[in-house]
Coordinates of C-alpha atoms in Angstrom, one line a residue:
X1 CA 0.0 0.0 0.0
X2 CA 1.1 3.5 -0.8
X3 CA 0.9 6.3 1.7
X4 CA 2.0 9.6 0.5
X5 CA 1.9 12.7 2.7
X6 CA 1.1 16.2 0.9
X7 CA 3.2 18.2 3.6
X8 CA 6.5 17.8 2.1
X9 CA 5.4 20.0 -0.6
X10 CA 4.1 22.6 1.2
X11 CA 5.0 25.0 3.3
X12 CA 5.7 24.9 7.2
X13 CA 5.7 28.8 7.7
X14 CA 1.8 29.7 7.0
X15 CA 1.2 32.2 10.1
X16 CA -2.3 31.4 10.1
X17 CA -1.6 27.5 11.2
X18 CA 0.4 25.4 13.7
X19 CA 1.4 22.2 13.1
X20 CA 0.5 19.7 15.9
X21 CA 1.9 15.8 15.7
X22 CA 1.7 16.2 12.2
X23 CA -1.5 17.6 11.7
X24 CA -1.8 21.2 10.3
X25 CA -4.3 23.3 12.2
X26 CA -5.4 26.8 12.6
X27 CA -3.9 28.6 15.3
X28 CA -6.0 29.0 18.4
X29 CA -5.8 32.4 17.8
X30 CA -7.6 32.5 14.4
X31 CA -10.0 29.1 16.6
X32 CA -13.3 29.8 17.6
X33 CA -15.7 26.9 19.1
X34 CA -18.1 27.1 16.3
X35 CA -15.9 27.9 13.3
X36 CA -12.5 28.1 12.5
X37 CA -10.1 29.7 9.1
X38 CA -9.3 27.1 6.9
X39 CA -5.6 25.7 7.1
X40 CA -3.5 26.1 3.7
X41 CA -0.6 23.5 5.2
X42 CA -2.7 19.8 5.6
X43 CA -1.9 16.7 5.6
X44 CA -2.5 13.9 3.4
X45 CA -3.3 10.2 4.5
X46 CA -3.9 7.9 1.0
X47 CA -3.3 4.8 -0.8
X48 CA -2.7 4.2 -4.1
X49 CA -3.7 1.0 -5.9
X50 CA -0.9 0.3 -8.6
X51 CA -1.1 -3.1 -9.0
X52 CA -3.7 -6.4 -8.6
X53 CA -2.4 -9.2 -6.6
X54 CA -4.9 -10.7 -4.5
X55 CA -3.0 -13.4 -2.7
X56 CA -1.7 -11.2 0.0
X57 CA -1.5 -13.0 3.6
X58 CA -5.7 -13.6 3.7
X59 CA -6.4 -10.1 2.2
X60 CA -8.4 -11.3 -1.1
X61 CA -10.8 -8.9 -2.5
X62 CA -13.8 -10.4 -2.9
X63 CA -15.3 -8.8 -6.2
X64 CA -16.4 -11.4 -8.8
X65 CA -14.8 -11.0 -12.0
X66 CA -16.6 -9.1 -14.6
X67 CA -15.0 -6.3 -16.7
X68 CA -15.5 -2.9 -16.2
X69 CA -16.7 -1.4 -19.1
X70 CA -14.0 1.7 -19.3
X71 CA -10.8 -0.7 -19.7
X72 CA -9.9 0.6 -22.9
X73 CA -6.3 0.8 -23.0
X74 CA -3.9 -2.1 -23.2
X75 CA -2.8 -1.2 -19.6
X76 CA -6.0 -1.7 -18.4
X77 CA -6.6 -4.8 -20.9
X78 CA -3.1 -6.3 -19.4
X79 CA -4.8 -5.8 -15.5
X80 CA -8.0 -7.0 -16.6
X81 CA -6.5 -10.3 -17.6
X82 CA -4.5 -10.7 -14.4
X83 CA -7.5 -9.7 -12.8
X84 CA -9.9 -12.9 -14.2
X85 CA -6.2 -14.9 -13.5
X86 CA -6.4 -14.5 -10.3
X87 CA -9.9 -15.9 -9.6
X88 CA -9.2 -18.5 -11.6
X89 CA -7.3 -19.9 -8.1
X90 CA -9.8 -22.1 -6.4
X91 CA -8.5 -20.8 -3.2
X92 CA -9.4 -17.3 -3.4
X93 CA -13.3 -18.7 -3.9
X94 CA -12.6 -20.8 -0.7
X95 CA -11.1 -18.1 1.5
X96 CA -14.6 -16.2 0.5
X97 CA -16.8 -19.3 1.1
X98 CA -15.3 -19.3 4.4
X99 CA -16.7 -15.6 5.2
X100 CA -19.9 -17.1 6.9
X101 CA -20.6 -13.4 7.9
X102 CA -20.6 -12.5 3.9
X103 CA -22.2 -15.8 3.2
X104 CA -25.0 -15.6 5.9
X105 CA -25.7 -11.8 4.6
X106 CA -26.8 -12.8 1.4
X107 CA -28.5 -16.2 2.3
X108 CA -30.2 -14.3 4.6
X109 CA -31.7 -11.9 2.1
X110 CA -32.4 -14.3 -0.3
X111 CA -34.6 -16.1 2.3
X112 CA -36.1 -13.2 3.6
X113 CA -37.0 -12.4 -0.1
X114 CA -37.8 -15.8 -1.4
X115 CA -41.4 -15.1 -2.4
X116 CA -39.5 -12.8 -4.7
X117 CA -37.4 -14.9 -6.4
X118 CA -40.2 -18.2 -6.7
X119 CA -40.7 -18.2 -10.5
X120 CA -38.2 -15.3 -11.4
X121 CA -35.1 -14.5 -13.9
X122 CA -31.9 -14.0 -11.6
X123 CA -28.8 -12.6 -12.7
X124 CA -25.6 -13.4 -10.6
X125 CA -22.8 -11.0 -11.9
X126 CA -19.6 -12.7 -10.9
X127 CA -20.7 -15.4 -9.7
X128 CA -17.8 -17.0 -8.8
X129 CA -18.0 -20.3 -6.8
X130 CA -21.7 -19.7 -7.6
X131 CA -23.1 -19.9 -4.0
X132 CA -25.3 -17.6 -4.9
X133 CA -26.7 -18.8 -7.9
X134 CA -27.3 -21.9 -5.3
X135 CA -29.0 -19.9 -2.8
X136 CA -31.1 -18.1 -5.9
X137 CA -32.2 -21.8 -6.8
X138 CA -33.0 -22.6 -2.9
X139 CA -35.4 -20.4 -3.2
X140 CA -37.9 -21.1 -6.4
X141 CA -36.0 -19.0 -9.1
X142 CA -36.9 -21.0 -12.5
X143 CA -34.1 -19.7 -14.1
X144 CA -30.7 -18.3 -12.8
X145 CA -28.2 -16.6 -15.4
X146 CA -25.1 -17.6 -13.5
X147 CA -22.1 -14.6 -15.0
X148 CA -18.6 -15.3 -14.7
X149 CA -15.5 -13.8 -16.6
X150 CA -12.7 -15.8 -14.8
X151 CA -12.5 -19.3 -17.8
X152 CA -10.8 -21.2 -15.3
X153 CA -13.6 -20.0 -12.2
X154 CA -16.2 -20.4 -14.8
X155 CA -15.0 -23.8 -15.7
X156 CA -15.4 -25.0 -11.9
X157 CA -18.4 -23.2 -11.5
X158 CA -20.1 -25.6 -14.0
X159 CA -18.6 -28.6 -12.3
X160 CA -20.6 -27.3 -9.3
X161 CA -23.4 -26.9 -10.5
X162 CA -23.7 -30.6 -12.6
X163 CA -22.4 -32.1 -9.0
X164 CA -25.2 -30.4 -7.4
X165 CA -28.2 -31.3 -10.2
X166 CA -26.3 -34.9 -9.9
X167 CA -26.9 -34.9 -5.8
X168 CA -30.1 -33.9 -5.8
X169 CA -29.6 -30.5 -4.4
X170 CA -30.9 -28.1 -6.7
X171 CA -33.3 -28.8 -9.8
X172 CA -31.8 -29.8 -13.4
X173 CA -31.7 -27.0 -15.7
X174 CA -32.4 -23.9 -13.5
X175 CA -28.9 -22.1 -13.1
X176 CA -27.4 -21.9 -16.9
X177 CA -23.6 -20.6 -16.5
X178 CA -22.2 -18.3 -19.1
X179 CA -18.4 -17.7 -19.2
X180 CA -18.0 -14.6 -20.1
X181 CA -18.3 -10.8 -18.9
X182 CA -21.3 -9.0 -18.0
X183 CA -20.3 -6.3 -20.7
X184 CA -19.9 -9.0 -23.3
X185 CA -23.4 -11.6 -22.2
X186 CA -25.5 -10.1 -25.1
X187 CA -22.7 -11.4 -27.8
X188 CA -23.4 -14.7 -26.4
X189 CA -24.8 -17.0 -29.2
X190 CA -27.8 -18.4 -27.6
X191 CA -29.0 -14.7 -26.7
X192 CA -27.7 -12.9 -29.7
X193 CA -30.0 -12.1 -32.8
X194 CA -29.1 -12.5 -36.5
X195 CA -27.8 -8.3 -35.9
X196 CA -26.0 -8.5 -33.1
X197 CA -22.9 -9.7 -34.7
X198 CA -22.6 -7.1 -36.8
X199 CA -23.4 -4.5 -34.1
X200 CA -20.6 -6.3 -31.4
X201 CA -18.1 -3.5 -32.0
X202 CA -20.8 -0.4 -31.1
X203 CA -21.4 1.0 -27.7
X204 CA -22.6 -1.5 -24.7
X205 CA -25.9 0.9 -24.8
X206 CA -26.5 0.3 -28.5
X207 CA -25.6 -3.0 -29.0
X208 CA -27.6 -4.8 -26.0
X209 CA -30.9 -3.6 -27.9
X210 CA -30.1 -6.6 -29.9
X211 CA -30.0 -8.6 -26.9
X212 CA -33.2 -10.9 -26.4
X213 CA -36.4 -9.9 -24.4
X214 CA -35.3 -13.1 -22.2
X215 CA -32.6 -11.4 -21.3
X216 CA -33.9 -8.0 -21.1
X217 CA -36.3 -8.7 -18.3
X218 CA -34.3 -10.0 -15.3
X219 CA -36.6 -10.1 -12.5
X220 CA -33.3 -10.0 -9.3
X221 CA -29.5 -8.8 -10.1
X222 CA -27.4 -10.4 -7.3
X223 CA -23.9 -9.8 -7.2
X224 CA -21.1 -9.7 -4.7
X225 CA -19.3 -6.7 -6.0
X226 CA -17.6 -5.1 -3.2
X227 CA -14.1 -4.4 -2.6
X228 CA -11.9 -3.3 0.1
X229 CA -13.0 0.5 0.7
X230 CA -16.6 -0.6 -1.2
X231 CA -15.1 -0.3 -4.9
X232 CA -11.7 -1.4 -5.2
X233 CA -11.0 -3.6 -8.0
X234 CA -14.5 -1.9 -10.2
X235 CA -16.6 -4.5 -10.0
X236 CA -19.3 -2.4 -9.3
X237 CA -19.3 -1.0 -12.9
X238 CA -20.1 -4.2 -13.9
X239 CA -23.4 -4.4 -11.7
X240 CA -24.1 -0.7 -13.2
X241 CA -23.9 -2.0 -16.2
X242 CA -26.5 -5.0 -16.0
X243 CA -28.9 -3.2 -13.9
X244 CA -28.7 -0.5 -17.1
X245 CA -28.9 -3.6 -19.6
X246 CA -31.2 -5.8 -18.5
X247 CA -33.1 -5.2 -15.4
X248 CA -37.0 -5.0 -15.7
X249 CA -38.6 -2.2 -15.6
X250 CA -40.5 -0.8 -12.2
X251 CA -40.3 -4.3 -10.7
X252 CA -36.4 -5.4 -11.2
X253 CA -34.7 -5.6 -7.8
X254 CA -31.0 -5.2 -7.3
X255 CA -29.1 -6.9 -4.3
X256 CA -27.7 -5.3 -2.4
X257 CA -29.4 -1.8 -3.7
X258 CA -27.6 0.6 -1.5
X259 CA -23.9 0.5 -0.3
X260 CA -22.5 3.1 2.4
X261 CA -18.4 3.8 3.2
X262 CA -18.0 5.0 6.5
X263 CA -14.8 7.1 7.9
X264 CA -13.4 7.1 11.9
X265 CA -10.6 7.9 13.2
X266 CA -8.6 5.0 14.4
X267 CA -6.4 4.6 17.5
X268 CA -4.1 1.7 17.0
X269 CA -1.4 0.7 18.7
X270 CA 2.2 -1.0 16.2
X271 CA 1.3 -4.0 17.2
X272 CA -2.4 -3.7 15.2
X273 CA -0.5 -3.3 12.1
X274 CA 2.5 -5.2 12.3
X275 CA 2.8 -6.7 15.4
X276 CA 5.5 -4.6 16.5
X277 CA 5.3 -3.2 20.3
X278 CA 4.4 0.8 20.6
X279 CA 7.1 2.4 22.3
X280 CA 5.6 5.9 22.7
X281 CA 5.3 5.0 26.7
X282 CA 7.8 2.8 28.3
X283 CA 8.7 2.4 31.8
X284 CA 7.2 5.9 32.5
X285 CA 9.0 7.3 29.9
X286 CA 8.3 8.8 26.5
X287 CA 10.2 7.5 23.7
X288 CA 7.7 9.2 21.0
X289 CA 10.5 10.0 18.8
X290 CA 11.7 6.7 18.4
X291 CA 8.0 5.4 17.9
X292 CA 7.7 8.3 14.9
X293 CA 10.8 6.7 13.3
X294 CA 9.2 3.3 13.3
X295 CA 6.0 4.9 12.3
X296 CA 7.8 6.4 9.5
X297 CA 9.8 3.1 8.9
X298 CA 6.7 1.3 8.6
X299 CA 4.9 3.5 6.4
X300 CA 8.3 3.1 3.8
X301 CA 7.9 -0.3 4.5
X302 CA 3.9 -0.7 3.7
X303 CA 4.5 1.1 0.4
X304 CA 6.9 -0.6 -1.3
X305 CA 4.8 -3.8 -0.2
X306 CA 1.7 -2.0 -1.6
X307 CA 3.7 -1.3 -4.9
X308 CA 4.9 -4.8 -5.3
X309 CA 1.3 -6.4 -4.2
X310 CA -1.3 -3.1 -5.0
X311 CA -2.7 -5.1 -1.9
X312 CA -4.7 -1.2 0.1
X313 CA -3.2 -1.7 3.9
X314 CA -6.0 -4.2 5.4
X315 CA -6.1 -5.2 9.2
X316 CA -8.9 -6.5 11.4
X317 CA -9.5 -3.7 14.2
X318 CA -10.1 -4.3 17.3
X319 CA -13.5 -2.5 18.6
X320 CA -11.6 -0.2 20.6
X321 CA -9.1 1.1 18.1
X322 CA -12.2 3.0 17.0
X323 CA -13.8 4.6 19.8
X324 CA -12.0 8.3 19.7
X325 CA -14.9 9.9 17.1
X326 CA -18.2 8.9 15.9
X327 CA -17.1 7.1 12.4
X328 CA -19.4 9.0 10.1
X329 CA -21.0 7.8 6.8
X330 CA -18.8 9.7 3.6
X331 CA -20.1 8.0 1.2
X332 CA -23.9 6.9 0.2
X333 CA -24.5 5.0 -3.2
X334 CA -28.0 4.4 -4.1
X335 CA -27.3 1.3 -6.6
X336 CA -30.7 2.8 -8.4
X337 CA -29.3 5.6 -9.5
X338 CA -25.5 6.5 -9.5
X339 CA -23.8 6.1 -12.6
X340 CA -20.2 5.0 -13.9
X341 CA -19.3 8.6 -14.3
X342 CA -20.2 9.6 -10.8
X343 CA -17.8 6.8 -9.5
X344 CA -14.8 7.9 -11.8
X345 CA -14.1 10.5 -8.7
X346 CA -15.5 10.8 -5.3
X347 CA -15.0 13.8 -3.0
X348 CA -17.0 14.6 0.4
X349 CA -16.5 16.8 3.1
X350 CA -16.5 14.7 6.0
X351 CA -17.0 15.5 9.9
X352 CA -15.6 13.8 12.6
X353 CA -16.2 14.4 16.0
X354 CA -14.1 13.1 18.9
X355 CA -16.0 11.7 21.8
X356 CA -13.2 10.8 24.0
X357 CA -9.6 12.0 24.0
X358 CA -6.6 9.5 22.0
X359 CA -3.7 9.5 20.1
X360 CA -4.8 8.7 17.0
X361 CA -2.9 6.8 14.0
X362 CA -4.5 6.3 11.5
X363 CA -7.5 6.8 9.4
X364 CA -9.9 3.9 9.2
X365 CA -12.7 2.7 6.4
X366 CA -15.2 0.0 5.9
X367 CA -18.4 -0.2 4.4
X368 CA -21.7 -1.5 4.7
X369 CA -24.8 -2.6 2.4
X370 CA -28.2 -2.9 2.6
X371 CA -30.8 -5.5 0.6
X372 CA -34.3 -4.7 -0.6
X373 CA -36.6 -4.9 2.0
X374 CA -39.2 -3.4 4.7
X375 CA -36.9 -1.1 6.6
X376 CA -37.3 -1.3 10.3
X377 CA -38.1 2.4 11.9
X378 CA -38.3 1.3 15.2
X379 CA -35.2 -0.7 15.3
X380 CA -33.3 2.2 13.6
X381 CA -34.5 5.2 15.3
X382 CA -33.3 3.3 18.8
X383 CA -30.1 3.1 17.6
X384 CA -29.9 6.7 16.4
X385 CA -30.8 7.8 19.7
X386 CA -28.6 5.0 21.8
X387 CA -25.6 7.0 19.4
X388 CA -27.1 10.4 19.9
X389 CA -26.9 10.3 23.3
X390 CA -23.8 8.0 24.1
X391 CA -26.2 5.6 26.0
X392 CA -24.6 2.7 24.2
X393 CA -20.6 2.8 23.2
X394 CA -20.9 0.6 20.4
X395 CA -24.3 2.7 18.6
X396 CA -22.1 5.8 19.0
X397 CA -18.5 5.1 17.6
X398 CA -20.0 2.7 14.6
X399 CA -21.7 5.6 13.2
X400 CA -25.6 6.2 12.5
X401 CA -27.9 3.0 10.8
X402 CA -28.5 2.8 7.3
X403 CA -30.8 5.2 6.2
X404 CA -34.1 4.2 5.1
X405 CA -34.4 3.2 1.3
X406 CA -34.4 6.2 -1.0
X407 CA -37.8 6.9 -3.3
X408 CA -36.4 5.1 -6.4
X409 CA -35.3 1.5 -3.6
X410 CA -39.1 1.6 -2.1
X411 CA -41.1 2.4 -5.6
X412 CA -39.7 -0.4 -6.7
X413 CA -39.5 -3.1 -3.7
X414 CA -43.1 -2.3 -3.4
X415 CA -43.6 -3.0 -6.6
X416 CA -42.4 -6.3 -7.0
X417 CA -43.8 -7.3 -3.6
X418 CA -47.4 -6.6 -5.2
X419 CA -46.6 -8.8 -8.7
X420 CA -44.9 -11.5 -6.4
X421 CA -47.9 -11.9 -4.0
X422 CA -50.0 -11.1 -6.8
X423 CA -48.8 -14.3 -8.9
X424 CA -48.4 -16.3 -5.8
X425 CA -52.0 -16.0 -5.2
X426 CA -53.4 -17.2 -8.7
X427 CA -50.5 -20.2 -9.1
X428 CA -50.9 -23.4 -7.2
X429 CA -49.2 -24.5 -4.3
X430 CA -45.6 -25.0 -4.3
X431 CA -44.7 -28.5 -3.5
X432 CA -41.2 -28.9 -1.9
X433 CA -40.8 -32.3 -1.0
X434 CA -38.8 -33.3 -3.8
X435 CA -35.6 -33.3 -1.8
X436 CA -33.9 -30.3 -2.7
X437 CA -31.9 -27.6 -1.1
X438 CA -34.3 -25.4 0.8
X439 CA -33.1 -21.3 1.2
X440 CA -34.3 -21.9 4.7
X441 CA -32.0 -24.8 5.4
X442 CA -29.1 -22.9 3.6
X443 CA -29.7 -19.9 5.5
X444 CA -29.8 -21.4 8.9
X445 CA -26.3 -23.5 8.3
X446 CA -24.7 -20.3 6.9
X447 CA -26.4 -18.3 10.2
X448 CA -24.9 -20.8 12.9
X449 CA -21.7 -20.6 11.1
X450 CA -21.8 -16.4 11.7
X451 CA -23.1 -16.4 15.0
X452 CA -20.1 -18.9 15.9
X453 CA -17.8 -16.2 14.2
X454 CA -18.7 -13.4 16.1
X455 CA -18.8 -15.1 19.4
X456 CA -15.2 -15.7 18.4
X457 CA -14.2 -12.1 18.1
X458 CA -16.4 -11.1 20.8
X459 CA -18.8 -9.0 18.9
X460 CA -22.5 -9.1 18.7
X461 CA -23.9 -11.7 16.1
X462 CA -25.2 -10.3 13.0
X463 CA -29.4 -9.9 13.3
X464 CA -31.4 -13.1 12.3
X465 CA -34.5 -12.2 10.1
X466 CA -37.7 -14.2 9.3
X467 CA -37.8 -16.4 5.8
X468 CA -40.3 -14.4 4.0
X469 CA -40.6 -11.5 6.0
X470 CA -39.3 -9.5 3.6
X471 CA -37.1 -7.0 6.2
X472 CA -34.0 -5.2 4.8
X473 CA -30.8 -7.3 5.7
X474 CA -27.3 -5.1 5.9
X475 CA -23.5 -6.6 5.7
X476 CA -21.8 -4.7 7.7
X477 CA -18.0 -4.9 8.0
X478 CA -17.1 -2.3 10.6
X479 CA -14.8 -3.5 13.2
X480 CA -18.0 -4.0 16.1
X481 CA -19.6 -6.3 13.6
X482 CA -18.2 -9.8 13.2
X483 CA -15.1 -10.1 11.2
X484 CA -15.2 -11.0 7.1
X485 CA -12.2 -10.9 5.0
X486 CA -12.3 -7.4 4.0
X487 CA -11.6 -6.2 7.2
X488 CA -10.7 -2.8 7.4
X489 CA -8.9 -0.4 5.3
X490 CA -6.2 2.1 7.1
X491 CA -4.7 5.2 6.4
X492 CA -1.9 5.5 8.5
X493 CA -0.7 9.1 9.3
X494 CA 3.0 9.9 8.8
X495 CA 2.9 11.2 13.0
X496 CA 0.3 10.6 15.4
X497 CA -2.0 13.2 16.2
X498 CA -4.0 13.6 19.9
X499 CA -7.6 14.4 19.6
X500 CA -9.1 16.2 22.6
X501 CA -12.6 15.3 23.6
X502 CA -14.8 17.3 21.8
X503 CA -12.7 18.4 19.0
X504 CA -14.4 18.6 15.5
X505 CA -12.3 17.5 12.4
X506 CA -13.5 18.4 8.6
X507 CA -12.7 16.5 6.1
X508 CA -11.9 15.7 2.4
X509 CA -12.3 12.2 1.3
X510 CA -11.2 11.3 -2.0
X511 CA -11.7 8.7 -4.3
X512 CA -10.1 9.1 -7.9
X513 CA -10.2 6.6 -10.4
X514 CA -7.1 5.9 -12.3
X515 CA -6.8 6.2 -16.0
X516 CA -4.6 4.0 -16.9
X517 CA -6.4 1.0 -14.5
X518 CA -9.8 2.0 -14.1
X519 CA -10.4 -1.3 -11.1
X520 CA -8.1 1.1 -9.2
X521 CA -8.4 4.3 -6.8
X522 CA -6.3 6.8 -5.1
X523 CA -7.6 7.0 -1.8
X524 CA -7.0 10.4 0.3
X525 CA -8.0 11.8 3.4
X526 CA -7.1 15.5 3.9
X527 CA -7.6 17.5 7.2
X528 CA -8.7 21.0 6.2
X529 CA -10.0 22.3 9.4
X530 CA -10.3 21.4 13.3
X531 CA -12.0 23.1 16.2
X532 CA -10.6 22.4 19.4
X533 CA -12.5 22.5 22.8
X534 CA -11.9 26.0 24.5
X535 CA -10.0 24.0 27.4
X536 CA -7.5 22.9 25.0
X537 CA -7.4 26.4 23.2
X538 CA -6.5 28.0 26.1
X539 CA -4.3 25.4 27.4
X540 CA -2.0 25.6 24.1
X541 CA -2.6 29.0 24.1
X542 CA -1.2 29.6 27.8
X543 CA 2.0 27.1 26.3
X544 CA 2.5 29.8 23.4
X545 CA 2.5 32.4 26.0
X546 CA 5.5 30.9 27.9
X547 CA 7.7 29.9 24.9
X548 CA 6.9 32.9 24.5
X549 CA 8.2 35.3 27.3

């Protein structure tokens, strides 16, 4: 992982800032508790994703091979390629098989959503080891379009499904696997017309009007398409792509069909990153400028690694390395709605604010998404408060709930809820004793499994919902949930900074795409203003005063 820092370049001398472990602020002077002048010195904390190696330690990226739609040079062609390479290693799909949390996220809103999918088209983009073609079966789809770019992972893929027909587990016939992109699915022969041929060269837009009507009116898009930081590696282009292809009008449900990154500030000792001791306190004495040296050592350290692996700097948090400010939600993606272009570059003023005092290293992120489904009011407004008002420790530092589903998200659940019940009404009942894998019985192996995980790491198990009830299900992968393999992403500061109780930080999270590898962001996090509590104004402004005289 790369970590640059933007202060080298500029100047230390600005009279309207002061420099404080690292961390350029306003002078107290210029300070005021509700606003403060905007610092020209900051400091940058980012990663740069150079290169695609996913066999780092356990840190594979689980995003399911399909091509995003802007690799247009051969740069991006020659990453693509090692991309759909890469998944073609059976272990990668077992290290992500073994994410019961992940698993037991989508089983469980599958089966909360089965009435949904009894009858229905599915389209799994990426789907990998195809669990979740499997779970799509489980649950009455009569037809699942099962995606996958990797030959090698596409290969297997079929193997699994034949074994599975062969044992009895899921239906003959139902999941159809196609080895080939998302992008390039409507140049498949069974789904091209006698045009489409000629037409394979035009635009993705233009050319899938050729496509089929089959094909044009999936009923559920499920894919797995996150990355470390929500969108590393681009695979969500690829879902953007088939919803704008061949999702059904009004009723077509994505899942997930919202995503949310979230930003804190992270307190983590040397030993959470490379299981080196932290020396800043030893024996009674400080030995802080030996610990920045290591701190400095590591970051050299962590970037060449980063530039040999592109592997972002991933670690599994404890709870408490996050409990100095409230993490706050940066980014909000309604899968509806945003487009490829709006995910070329990201930027969002971000404010953090610190609820008890720490030395903080590092700069943390993880993400969270939410399936179609009745959103609970209740449930959520409890939490809000529980954070609002500090009543529970865990409500406050992991940030507000998901927000309900936007206009677009709950036009369109209630939509397919109404054709789903509708036709479930006039067909006859559904007889299920022929032996096959229920979603029910998939769900519950994958939930026991989760539970045992989070017992594990001490964390509260991941909610259990109803089969049928149709309630929203989120992943969450914030360090107070149970641990999955994407962990946590960190930002590690060239020197620590101290955040005072009740200090307010703002912001700039950004996200840039790059050109020449479009799976690929530059990941930044820019301090542009903090307001300290008047205690610690006048404290540093008393220290001034005696330098001073």
């Amino acid at each position: 992982m790369t970590v640059e820092d933007s202060s080298s370049s500029s100047s230390s001398s600005n009279s309207s800032s002061t420099t404080m472990n690292g961390i350029t602020m306003p002078n107290s002077s210029d300070s005021s508790s509700s606003s403060s002048s905007t610092p020209t010195n900051t400091i940058n904390s980012s990663s740069s994703d150079n290169n695609n190696n996913n066999n780092n330690n356990n840190n594979n990226n689980n995003n399911n091979n399909n091509s995003s739609s802007s690799d247009s040079n051969s740069s991006s062609s020659s990453s693509s390629s090692e991309y759909f390479i890469s998944y073609g290693d059976p272990s990668v799909h077992a290290l992500m098989l073994l994410d019961y949390v992940r698993v037991f996220g989508y089983a469980a809103a599958v089966s909360s959503l089965y009435l949904l999918f009894r009858g229905k088209i599915i389209l799994d983009v990426g789907a990998g080891s195809g669990v979740l073609s499997l779970f799509a079966a489980a649950a009455g789809a009569a037809k699942v379009l099962a995606v996958e770019g990797s030959p090698a992972a596409a290969a297997m893929l079929q193997q699994q499904v034949q074994h599975n027909e062969q044992q009895g587990k899921i239906p003959t016939g139902v999941i159809q696997v196609y080895a080939c992109t998302v992008e390039d699915l409507h140049n498949y022969p069974e789904f091209s017309t006698s045009s489409s041929s000629s037409s394979s060269s035009s635009s993705s837009s233009s050319s899938s009007s050729s496509s089929s009507k089959y094909i044009k009116n999936v009923d559920i898009i499920i894919s797995e398409f996150m990355g470390f930081y929500l969108i590393h590696e681009g695979m969500i282009n690829s879902l953007l792509h088939a919803r704008d292809n061949y999702l059904r009008e009004g009723t077509g449900l994505l899942l997930p069909c919202a995503a949310r990154l979230l930003l804190s500030l992270c307190s983590c000792s040397s030993k959470d990153i490379d299981n080196t001791r932290c020396l800043g306190s030893y024996c009674g004495f400080s030995f802080l400028p030996l610990q920045q040296q290591l701190q400095q050592q590591l970051q050299q350290q962590l970037q060449q690694q980063h530039i040999l692996t592109g592997t972002p700097l991933v670690r599994q948090l404890p709870p408490a390395a996050c409990c100095c400010s409230a993490a706050a939600a940066a980014v909000e993606l309604d899968l509806y709605t945003i487009t490829q272009q709006q995910l070329q570059q990201i930027i969002r003023e971000v404010k953090l604010n610190v609820h008890r005092s720490a030395t903080v290293h590092a700069f943390a992120l993880w993400f969270d998404v939410t399936f179609p489904g009745y959103h609970r009011p209740a449930a959520a407004a409890a939490a809000a408060a529980a954070a609002a008002d500090g009543a529970d420790d865990v409500a406050l530092f992991k940030g507000p709930p998901p927000p309900p589903p936007s206009p677009v998200a709950a036009a369109r659940f209630a939509a397919a809820v109404a054709a789903a019940e509708a036709a479930a009404a006039a067909a006859p009942p559904v007889n299920r004793s022929e032996g096959f894998v229920t979603i029910e019985e998939a769900t519950a192996a994958a939930a026991a499994e989760a539970v045992a995980a989070a017992a594990a790491a001490g964390v509260p198990p991941p909610p259990l919902v109803a089969p049928g009830s149709k309630e929203a299900v989120t992943l969450d992968t914030s360090p107070f949930a149970a641990p999955t393999h994407w962990q946590q992403q960190l930002l590690l500061l060239q020197q620590p900074l101290y955040a005072a109780e009740g200090m307010q930080l703002t912001l700039q999270l950004q996200l840039q795409q790059q050109r020449n590898n479009p799976r690929f962001y530059e990941v930044s996090v820019q301090v542009v203003d903090a307001v300290m509590p008047q205690e610690e104004q006048q404290q540093q402004q008393q220290q001034e005063q005696q330098q001073n005289q």
